[in-house]
Amino acid sequence: IEQVSAQADAYARHFDRATLAVDAKQRFTHLFQVKKRWLQSELQPFLVDLVVGTTTMDSLLAKYTRTIQNLTGGEKSYMAKG
């Protein structure tokens, strides 16, 4: 069983990868319920198994998230579309 974790504000939460939704839309919905804003490096462990065939990490992020540019040139943040 592989576990990944997310730090949301002042606490860390662990997920068993087997309990995450197989459907990308459902998975993003769940992740954004846990934490409103994510860095790509934080999201990547939760999405790696959805990257198959012609689906890329960038295409998943483009379809299900809104990109927030970091004005200081750091890593981009992502929020739920809507």
CSV table of N, CA and C in Angstrom, one decimal, residues 30-80:
chain,number,residue,atom,x,y,z
A,30,HIS,N,-12.0,16.0,-4.6
A,30,HIS,CA,-11.6,15.5,-3.2
A,30,HIS,C,-10.4,16.3,-2.8
A,31,LEU,N,-9.4,16.4,-3.6
A,31,LEU,CA,-8.1,17.1,-3.2
A,31,LEU,C,-8.4,18.5,-2.9
A,32,PHE,N,-9.2,19.2,-3.7
A,32,PHE,CA,-9.5,20.6,-3.4
A,32,PHE,C,-10.5,20.8,-2.3
A,33,GLN,N,-11.1,19.8,-1.8
A,33,GLN,CA,-11.9,19.9,-0.6
A,33,GLN,C,-11.0,19.9,0.6
A,34,VAL,N,-9.9,19.1,0.5
A,34,VAL,CA,-8.9,19.0,1.6
A,34,VAL,C,-8.1,20.3,1.7
A,35,LYS,N,-7.7,20.8,0.5
A,35,LYS,CA,-6.8,22.0,0.5
A,35,LYS,C,-7.2,22.9,-0.7
A,36,LYS,N,-7.4,24.2,-0.5
A,36,LYS,CA,-7.9,25.0,-1.6
A,36,LYS,C,-6.8,25.4,-2.7
A,37,ARG,N,-5.6,25.4,-2.3
A,37,ARG,CA,-4.5,25.8,-3.2
A,37,ARG,C,-3.3,24.9,-3.1
A,38,TRP,N,-2.8,24.4,-4.2
A,38,TRP,CA,-1.7,23.4,-4.2
A,38,TRP,C,-0.6,23.9,-5.1
A,39,LEU,N,0.6,23.5,-4.8
A,39,LEU,CA,1.7,23.6,-5.7
A,39,LEU,C,1.8,22.4,-6.6
A,40,GLN,N,2.3,22.5,-7.8
A,40,GLN,CA,2.4,21.3,-8.7
A,40,GLN,C,3.1,20.2,-8.0
A,41,SER,N,4.2,20.5,-7.3
A,41,SER,CA,5.0,19.5,-6.6
A,41,SER,C,4.2,18.8,-5.5
A,42,GLU,N,3.2,19.4,-5.0
A,42,GLU,CA,2.3,18.8,-4.0
A,42,GLU,C,1.3,17.9,-4.6
A,43,LEU,N,0.7,18.4,-5.8
A,43,LEU,CA,-0.3,17.6,-6.5
A,43,LEU,C,0.3,16.4,-7.2
A,44,GLN,N,1.5,16.5,-7.7
A,44,GLN,CA,2.0,15.4,-8.5
A,44,GLN,C,1.9,14.0,-8.0
A,45,PRO,N,2.2,13.8,-6.7
A,45,PRO,CA,2.1,12.4,-6.2
A,45,PRO,C,0.7,11.8,-6.2
A,46,PHE,N,-0.3,12.7,-6.2
A,46,PHE,CA,-1.7,12.3,-6.2
A,46,PHE,C,-2.2,12.0,-7.6
A,47,LEU,N,-1.5,12.5,-8.6
A,47,LEU,CA,-1.9,12.4,-10.0
A,47,LEU,C,-1.1,11.5,-10.9
A,48,VAL,N,0.0,11.0,-10.4
A,48,VAL,CA,0.9,10.3,-11.2
A,48,VAL,C,0.3,9.0,-11.9
A,49,ASP,N,-0.6,8.4,-11.1
A,49,ASP,CA,-1.3,7.2,-11.7
A,49,ASP,C,-2.4,7.5,-12.7
A,50,LEU,N,-2.7,8.8,-12.8
A,50,LEU,CA,-3.7,9.2,-13.8
A,50,LEU,C,-3.0,9.6,-15.2
A,51,VAL,N,-1.7,9.7,-15.2
A,51,VAL,CA,-1.0,10.0,-16.3
A,51,VAL,C,-0.7,8.7,-17.1
A,52,VAL,N,-1.6,8.4,-18.1
A,52,VAL,CA,-1.5,7.2,-18.9
A,52,VAL,C,-1.8,7.5,-20.3
A,53,GLY,N,-1.2,6.8,-21.2
A,53,GLY,CA,-1.5,7.0,-22.6
A,53,GLY,C,-1.2,8.4,-23.1
A,54,THR,N,-2.2,9.1,-23.7
A,54,THR,CA,-1.9,10.4,-24.1
A,54,THR,C,-2.2,11.5,-23.1
A,55,THR,N,-2.7,11.1,-21.9
A,55,THR,CA,-2.9,12.0,-20.8
A,55,THR,C,-1.6,12.4,-20.1
A,56,THR,N,-1.4,13.7,-20.0
A,56,THR,CA,-0.2,14.2,-19.4
A,56,THR,C,-0.6,14.9,-18.1
A,57,MET,N,0.4,15.2,-17.3
A,57,MET,CA,0.2,16.0,-16.1
A,57,MET,C,-0.3,17.3,-16.4
A,58,ASP,N,0.3,18.0,-17.5
A,58,ASP,CA,-0.2,19.3,-17.9
A,58,ASP,C,-1.6,19.3,-18.4
A,59,SER,N,-2.0,18.3,-19.1
A,59,SER,CA,-3.4,18.2,-19.6
A,59,SER,C,-4.4,18.0,-18.5
A,60,LEU,N,-4.0,17.3,-17.5
A,60,LEU,CA,-4.9,17.1,-16.3
A,60,LEU,C,-5.0,18.4,-15.5
A,61,LEU,N,-3.9,19.1,-15.3
A,61,LEU,CA,-3.9,20.4,-14.6
A,61,LEU,C,-4.7,21.4,-15.4
A,62,ALA,N,-4.6,21.4,-16.7
A,62,ALA,CA,-5.3,22.4,-17.6
A,62,ALA,C,-6.8,22.2,-17.5
A,63,LYS,N,-7.2,20.9,-17.5
A,63,LYS,CA,-8.6,20.6,-17.5
A,63,LYS,C,-9.3,20.8,-16.2
A,64,TYR,N,-8.7,20.5,-15.1
A,64,TYR,CA,-9.3,20.5,-13.8
A,64,TYR,C,-8.9,21.6,-12.8
A,65,THR,N,-8.0,22.4,-13.2
A,65,THR,CA,-7.5,23.5,-12.3
A,65,THR,C,-7.4,24.8,-12.9
A,66,ARG,N,-7.2,25.8,-12.1
A,66,ARG,CA,-6.9,27.2,-12.5
A,66,ARG,C,-5.5,27.5,-12.0
A,67,THR,N,-4.6,28.0,-12.9
A,67,THR,CA,-3.3,28.3,-12.5
A,67,THR,C,-3.1,29.7,-11.9
A,68,ILE,N,-2.4,29.7,-10.8
A,68,ILE,CA,-2.1,31.0,-10.2
A,68,ILE,C,-0.6,31.2,-10.3
A,69,GLN,N,-0.2,32.3,-11.0
A,69,GLN,CA,1.2,32.6,-11.2
A,69,GLN,C,1.8,33.2,-9.9
A,70,ASN,N,3.0,32.8,-9.6
A,70,ASN,CA,3.7,33.3,-8.4
A,70,ASN,C,4.4,34.6,-8.9
A,71,LEU,N,4.1,35.7,-8.4
A,71,LEU,CA,4.7,37.0,-8.9
A,71,LEU,C,6.2,37.0,-8.6
A,72,THR,N,6.7,36.2,-7.7
A,72,THR,CA,8.2,36.3,-7.4
A,72,THR,C,8.9,35.2,-8.2
A,73,GLY,N,8.2,34.6,-9.2
A,73,GLY,CA,8.9,33.6,-10.1
A,73,GLY,C,9.0,32.2,-9.5
A,74,GLY,N,8.4,31.9,-8.4
A,74,GLY,CA,8.4,30.6,-7.8
A,74,GLY,C,7.5,29.6,-8.5
A,75,GLU,N,7.3,28.5,-7.9
A,75,GLU,CA,6.4,27.5,-8.4
A,75,GLU,C,5.0,28.0,-8.5
A,76,LYS,N,4.3,27.6,-9.6
A,76,LYS,CA,2.9,27.9,-9.8
A,76,LYS,C,2.0,27.2,-8.8
A,77,SER,N,0.9,27.8,-8.5
A,77,SER,CA,-0.1,27.2,-7.6
A,77,SER,C,-1.3,26.9,-8.4
A,78,TYR,N,-2.1,26.0,-7.9
A,78,TYR,CA,-3.3,25.5,-8.7
A,78,TYR,C,-4.5,25.5,-7.7
A,79,MET,N,-5.6,26.0,-8.3
A,79,MET,CA,-6.9,26.0,-7.5
A,79,MET,C,-7.9,25.3,-8.4
A,80,ALA,N,-9.0,24.9,-7.8
A,80,ALA,CA,-10.1,24.3,-8.5
A,80,ALA,C,-10.7,25.3,-9.5
